[in-house]
mmCIF file of C-alpha atoms and ligand atoms in Angstrom:
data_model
loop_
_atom_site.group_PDB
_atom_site.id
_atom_site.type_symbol
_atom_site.label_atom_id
_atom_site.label_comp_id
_atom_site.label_asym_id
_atom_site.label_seq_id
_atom_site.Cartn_x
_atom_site.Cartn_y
_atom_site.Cartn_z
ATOM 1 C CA UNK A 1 1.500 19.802 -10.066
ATOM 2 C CA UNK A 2 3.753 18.429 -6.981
ATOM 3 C CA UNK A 3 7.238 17.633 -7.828
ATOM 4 C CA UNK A 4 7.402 15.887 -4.329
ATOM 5 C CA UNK A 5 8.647 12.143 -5.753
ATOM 6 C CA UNK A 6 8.568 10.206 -2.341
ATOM 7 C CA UNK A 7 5.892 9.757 -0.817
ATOM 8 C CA UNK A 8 4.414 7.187 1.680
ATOM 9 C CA UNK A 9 0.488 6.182 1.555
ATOM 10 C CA UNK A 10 -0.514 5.379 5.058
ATOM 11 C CA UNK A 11 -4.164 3.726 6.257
ATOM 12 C CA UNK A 12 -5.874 0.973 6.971
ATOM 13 C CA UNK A 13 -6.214 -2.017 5.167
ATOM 14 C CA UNK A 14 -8.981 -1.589 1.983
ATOM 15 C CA UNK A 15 -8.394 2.283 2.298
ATOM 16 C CA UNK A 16 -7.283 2.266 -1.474
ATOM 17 C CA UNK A 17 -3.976 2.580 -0.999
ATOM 18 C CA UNK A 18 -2.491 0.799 -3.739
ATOM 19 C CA UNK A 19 -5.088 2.497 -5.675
ATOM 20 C CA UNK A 20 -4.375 5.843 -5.663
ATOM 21 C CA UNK A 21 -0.755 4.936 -4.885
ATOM 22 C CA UNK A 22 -0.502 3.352 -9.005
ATOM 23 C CA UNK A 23 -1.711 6.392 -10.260
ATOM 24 C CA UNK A 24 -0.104 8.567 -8.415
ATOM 25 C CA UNK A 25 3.249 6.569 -9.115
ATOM 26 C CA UNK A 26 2.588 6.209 -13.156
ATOM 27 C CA UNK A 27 1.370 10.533 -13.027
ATOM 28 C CA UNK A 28 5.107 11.005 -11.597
ATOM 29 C CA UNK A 29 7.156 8.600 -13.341
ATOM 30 C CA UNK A 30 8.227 6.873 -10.469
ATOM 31 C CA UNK A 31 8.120 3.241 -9.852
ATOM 32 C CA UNK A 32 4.645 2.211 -7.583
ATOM 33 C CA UNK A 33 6.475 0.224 -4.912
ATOM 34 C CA UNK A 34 3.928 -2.020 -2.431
ATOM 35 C CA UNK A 35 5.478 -4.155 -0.439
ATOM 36 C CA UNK A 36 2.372 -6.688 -0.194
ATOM 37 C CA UNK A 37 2.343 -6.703 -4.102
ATOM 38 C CA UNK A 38 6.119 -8.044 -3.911
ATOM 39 C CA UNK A 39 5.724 -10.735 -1.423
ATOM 40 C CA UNK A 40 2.217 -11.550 -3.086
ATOM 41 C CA UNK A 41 4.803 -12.332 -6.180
ATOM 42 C CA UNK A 42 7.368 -14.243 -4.100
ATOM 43 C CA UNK A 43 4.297 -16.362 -2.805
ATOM 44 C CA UNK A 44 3.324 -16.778 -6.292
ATOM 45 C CA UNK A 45 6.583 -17.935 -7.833
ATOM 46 C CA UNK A 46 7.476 -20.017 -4.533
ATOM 47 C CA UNK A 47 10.646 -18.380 -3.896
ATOM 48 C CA UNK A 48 12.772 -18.605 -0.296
ATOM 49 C CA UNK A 49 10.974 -15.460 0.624
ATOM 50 C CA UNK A 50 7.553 -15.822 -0.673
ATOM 51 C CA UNK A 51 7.396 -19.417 1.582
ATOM 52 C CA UNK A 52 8.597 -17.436 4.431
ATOM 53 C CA UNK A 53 6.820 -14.676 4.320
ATOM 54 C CA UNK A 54 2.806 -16.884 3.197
ATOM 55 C CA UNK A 55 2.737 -18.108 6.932
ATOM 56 C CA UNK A 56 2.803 -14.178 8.581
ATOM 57 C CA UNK A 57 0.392 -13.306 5.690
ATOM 58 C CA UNK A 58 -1.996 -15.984 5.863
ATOM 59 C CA UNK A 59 -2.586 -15.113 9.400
ATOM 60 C CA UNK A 60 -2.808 -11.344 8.587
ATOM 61 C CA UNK A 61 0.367 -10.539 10.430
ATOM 62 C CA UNK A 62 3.110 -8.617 9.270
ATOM 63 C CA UNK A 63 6.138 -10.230 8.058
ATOM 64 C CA UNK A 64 9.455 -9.846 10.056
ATOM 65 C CA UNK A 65 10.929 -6.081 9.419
ATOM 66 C CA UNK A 66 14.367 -7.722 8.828
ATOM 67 C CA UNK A 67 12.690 -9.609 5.945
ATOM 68 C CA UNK A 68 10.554 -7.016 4.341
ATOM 69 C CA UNK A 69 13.867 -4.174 5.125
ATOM 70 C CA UNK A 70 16.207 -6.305 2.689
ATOM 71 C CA UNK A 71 13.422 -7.003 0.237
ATOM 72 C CA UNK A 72 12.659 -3.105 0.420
ATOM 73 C CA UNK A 73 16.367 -1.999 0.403
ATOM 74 C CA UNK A 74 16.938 -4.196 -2.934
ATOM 75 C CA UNK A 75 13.920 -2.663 -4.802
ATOM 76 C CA UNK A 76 15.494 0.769 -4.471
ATOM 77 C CA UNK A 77 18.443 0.235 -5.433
ATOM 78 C CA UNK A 78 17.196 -0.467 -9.028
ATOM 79 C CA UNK A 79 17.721 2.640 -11.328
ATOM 80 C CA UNK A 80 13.636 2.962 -11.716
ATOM 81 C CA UNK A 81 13.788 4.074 -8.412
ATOM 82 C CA UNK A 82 16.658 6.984 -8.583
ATOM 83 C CA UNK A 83 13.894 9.531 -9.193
ATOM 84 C CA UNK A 84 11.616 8.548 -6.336
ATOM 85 C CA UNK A 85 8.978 5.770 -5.572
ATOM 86 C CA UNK A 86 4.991 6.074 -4.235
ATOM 87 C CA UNK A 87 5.657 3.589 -1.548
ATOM 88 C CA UNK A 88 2.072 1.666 -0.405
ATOM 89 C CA UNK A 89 2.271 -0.412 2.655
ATOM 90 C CA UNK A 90 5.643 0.426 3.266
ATOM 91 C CA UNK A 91 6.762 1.169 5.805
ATOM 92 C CA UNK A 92 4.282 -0.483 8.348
ATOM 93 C CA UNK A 93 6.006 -0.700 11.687
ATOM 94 C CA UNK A 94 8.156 2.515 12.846
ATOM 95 C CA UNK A 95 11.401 0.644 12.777
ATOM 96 C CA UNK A 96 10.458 -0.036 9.124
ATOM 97 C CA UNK A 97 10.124 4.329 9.188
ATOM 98 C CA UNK A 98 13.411 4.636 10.377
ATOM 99 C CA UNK A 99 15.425 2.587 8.141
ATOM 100 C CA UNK A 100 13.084 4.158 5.371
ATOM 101 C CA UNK A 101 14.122 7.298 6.448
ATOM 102 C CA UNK A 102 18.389 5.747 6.906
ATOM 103 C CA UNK A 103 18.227 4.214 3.812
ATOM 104 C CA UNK A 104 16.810 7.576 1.724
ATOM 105 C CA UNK A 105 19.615 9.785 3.709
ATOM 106 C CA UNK A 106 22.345 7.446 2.824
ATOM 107 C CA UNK A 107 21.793 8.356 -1.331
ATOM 108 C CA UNK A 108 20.950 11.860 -0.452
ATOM 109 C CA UNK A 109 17.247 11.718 -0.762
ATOM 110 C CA UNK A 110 14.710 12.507 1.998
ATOM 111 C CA UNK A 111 11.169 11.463 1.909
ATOM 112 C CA UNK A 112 8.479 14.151 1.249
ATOM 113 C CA UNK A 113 6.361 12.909 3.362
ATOM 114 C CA UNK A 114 3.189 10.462 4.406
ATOM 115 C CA UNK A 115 -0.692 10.771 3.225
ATOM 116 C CA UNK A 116 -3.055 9.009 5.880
ATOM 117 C CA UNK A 117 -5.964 8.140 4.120
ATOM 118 C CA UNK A 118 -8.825 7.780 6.602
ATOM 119 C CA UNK A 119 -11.964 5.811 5.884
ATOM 120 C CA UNK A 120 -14.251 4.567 8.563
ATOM 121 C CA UNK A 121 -14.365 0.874 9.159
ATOM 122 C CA UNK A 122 -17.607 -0.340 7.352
ATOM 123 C CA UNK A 123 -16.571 0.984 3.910
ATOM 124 C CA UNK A 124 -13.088 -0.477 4.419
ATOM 125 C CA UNK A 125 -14.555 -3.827 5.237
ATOM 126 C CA UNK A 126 -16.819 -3.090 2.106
ATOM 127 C CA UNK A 127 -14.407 -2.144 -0.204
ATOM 128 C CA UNK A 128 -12.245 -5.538 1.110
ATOM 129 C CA UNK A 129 -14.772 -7.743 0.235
ATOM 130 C CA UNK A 130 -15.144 -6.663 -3.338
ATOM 131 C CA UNK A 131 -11.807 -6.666 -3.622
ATOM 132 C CA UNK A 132 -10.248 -8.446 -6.788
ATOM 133 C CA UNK A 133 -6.967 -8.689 -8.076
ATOM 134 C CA UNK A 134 -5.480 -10.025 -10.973
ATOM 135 C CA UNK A 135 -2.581 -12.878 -10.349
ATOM 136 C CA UNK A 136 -0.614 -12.076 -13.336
ATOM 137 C CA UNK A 137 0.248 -8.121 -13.098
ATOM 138 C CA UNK A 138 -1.033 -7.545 -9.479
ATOM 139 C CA UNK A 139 -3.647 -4.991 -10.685
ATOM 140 C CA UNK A 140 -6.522 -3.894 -8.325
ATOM 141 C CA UNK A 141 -10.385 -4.588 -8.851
ATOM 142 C CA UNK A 142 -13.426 -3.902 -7.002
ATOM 143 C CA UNK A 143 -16.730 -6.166 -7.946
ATOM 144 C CA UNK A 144 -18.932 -2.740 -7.439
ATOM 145 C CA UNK A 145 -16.965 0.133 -7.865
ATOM 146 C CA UNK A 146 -14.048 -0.511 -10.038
ATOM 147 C CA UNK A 147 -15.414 -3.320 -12.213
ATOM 148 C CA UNK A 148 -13.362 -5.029 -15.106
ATOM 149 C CA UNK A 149 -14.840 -4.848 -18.631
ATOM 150 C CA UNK A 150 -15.265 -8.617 -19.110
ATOM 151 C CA UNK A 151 -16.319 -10.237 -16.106
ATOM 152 C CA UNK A 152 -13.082 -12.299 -13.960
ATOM 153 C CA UNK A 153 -10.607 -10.730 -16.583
ATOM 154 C CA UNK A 154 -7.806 -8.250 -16.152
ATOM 155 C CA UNK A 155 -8.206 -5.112 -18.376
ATOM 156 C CA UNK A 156 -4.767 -4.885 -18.364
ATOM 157 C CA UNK A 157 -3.478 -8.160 -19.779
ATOM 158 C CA UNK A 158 -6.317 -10.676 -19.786
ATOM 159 C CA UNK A 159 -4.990 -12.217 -16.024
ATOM 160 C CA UNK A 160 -7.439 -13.991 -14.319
ATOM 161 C CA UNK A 161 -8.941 -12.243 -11.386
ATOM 162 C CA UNK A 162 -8.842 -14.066 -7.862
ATOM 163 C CA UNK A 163 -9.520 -12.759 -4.822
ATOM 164 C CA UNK A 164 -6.435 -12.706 -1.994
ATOM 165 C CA UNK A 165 -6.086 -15.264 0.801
ATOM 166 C CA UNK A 166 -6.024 -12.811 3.723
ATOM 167 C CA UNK A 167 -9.205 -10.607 2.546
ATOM 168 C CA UNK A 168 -11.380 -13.556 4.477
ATOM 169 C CA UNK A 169 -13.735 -11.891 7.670
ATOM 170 C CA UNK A 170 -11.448 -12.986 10.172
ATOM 171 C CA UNK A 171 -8.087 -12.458 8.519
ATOM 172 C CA UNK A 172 -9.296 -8.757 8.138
ATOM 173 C CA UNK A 173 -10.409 -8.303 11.636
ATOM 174 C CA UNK A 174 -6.920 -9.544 12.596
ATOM 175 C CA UNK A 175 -5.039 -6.714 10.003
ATOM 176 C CA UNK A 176 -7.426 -3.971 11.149
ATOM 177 C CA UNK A 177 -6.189 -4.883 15.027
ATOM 178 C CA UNK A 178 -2.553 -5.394 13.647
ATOM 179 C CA UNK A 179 -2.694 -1.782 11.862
ATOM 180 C CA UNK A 180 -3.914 -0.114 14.988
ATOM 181 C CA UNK A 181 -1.215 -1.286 17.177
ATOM 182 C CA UNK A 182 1.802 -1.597 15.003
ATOM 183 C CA UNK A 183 0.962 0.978 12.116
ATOM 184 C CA UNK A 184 -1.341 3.529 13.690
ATOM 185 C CA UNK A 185 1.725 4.855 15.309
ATOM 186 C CA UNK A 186 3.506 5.716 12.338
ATOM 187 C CA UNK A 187 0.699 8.949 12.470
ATOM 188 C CA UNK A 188 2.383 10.271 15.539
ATOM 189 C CA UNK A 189 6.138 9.473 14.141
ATOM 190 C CA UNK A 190 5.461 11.376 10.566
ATOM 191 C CA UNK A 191 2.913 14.229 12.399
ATOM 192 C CA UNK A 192 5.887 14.804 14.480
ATOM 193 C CA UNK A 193 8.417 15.548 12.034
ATOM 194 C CA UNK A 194 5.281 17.709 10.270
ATOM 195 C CA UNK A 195 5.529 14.964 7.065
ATOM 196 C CA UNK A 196 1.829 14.136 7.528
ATOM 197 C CA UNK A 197 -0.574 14.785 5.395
ATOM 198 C CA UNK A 198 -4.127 13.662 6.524
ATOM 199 C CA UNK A 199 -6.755 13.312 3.997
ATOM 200 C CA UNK A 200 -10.550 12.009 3.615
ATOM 201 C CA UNK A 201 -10.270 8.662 1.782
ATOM 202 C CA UNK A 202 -13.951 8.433 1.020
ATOM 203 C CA UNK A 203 -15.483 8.920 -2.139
ATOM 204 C CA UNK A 204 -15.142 7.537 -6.175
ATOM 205 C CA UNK A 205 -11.479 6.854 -7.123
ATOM 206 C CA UNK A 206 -11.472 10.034 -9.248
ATOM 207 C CA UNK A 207 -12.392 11.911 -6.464
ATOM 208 C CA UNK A 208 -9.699 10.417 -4.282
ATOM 209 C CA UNK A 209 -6.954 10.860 -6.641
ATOM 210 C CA UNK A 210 -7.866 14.912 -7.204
ATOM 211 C CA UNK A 211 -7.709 15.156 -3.404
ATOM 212 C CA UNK A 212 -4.407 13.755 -3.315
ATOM 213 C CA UNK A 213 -3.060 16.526 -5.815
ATOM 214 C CA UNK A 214 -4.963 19.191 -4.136
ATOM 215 C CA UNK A 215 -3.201 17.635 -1.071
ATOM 216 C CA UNK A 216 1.061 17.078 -2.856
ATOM 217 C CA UNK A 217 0.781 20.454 -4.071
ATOM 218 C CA UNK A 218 0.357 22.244 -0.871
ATOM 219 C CA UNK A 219 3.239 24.206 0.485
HETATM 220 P P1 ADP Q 1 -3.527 -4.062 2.290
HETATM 221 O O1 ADP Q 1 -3.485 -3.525 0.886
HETATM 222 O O2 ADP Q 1 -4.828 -4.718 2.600
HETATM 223 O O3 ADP Q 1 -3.138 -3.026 3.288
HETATM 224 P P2 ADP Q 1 -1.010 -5.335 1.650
HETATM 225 O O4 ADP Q 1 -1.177 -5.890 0.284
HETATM 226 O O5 ADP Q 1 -0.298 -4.053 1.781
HETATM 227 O O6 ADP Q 1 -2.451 -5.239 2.355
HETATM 228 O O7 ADP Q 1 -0.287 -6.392 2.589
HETATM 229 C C1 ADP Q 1 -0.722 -7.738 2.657
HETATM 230 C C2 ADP Q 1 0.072 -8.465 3.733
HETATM 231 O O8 ADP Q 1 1.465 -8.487 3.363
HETATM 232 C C3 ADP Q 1 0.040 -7.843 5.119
HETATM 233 O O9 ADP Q 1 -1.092 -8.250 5.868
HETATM 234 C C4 ADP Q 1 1.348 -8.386 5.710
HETATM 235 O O10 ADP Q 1 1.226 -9.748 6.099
HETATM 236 C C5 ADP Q 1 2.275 -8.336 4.510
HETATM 237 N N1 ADP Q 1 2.975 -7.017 4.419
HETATM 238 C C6 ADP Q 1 2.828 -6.091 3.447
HETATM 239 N N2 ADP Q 1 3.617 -5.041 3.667
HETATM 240 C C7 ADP Q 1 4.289 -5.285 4.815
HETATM 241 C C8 ADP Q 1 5.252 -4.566 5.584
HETATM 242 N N3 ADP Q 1 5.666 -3.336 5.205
HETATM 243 N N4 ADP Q 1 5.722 -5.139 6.713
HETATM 244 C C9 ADP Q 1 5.317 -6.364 7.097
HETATM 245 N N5 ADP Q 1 4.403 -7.086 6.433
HETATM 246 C C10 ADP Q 1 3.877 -6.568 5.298
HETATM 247 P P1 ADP Q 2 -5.361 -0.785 0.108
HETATM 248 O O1 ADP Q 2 -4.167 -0.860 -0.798
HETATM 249 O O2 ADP Q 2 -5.337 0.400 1.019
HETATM 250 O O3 ADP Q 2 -5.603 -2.061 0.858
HETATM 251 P P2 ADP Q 2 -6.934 -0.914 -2.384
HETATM 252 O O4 ADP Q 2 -6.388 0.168 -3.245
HETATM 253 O O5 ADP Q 2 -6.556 -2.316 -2.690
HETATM 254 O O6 ADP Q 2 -6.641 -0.563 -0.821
HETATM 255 O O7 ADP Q 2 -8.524 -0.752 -2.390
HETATM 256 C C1 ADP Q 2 -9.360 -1.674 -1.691
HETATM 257 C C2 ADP Q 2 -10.556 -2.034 -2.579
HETATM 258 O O8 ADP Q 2 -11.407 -0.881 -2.696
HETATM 259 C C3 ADP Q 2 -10.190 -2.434 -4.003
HETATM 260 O O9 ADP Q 2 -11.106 -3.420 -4.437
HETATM 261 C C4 ADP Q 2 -10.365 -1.144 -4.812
HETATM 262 O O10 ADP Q 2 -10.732 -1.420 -6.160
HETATM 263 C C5 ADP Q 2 -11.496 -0.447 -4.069
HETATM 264 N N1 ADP Q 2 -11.353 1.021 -4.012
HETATM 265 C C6 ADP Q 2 -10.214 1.745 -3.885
HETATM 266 N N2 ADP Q 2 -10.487 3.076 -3.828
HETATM 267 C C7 ADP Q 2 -11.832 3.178 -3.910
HETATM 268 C C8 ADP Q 2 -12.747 4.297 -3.903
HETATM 269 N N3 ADP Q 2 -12.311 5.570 -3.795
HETATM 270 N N4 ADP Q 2 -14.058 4.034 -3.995
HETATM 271 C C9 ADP Q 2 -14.496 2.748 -4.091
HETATM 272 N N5 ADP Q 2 -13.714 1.661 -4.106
HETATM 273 C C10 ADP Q 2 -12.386 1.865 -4.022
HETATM 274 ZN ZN1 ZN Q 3 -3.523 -8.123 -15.167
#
């Protein structure tokens, strides 16, 4: 088993980041830390930030890295996060990387490094579009493949499920162009530095998840 606590999930939107990256997070003991989870909460309780950041995410662009920096920053600096964090969708730009990186350095940490998950483009728009997700605890459904017991519920607490705003056709077409020009980079920034891990993303969740061990515990 990998004792490597901070790790980044990289891919394309509907690769199952968030996914793997929740069990991944709970099978370490670290805090799961997705950045679209926390502004889908700001949206949700209307705060300063959440109205700020609805506009760039309705649109399916990203929100402003000086926004989603101090949002990050502030999440790790709560003592869940001493031990590590599975960041998902963080960081998405390669100044984001950077002050990932400054910010880790400054409190002595370094990250371990970044899993691409690749999936080809019809299963991601596939696995969008049965996306569900529950608007109380932000938990992750799929209509086909990742079901809830009792149909529109939340397993978890009983939530209702909704789908998101931004998982419309052409919202996603604009998020797969916006990943390839201002994310798809971050492969050559992390390959660089030899802190990427590539790995097939296709395949049942279980499946997934034992690849991503196989994967962490490699030397
Ligand atoms: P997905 O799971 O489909 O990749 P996310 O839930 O991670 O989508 O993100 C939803 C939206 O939230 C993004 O389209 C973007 O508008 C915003 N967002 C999330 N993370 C970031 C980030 N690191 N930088 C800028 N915007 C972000
Ligand atoms: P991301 O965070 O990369 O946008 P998600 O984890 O939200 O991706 O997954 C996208 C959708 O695909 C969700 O509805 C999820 O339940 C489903 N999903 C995730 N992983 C798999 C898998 N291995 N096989 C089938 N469906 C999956
Ligand atoms: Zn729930």
């Amino acid at each position: 088993m990998s004792r490597r606590t901070r790790i980044v999930m990289l891919g394309p939107p509907g690769a199952g980041k968030g996914t793997q990256a929740a069990r991944l997070a709970t099978r370490l003991g670290v805090p799961h830390v997705s950045t679209g989870e926390l502004f889908r909460h700001h949206v949700g309780t209307d705060t300063a930030l959440g109205r700020e950041a609805d506009a760039y995410m309705r649109r399916g662009d990203l929100v402003p890295d000086g926004v989603t920096l101090s949002m990050v920053a502030e999440r790790l600096t709560a003592p869940d996060a001493a031990a590590g964090a599975v960041f998902d969708g963080f960081p998405r730009t390669v100044a984001q990387a950077i002050a990932l990186d400054q910010q880790l350095a400054a409190n002595g940490h370094a990250l371990d490094g970044a899993v691409l998950l690749e999936v080809p483009r019809d299963t991601l728009v596939a696995r969008i579009t049965g996306r569900r997700f529950c608007a109380q605890c932000q938990a992750t459904y799929h209509l086909e493949w990742s079901p809830p017991a009792v149909a529109d519920h939340c397993d978890r607490c009983g939530g209702d499920l909704r789908w998101r705003a931004d998982d419309d056709e052409a919202t996603v077409a604009r998020r797969l162009t916006v990943y390839e020009t201002e994310t798809f980079p971050l492969v050559a920034f992390y390959e660089t530095d030899h802190r990427l891990w590539r790995m097939d993303g296709l395949g049942s969740v279980d499946a997934v998840a034992a690849r991503l061990e196989e994967v962490l515990a490699r030397d």
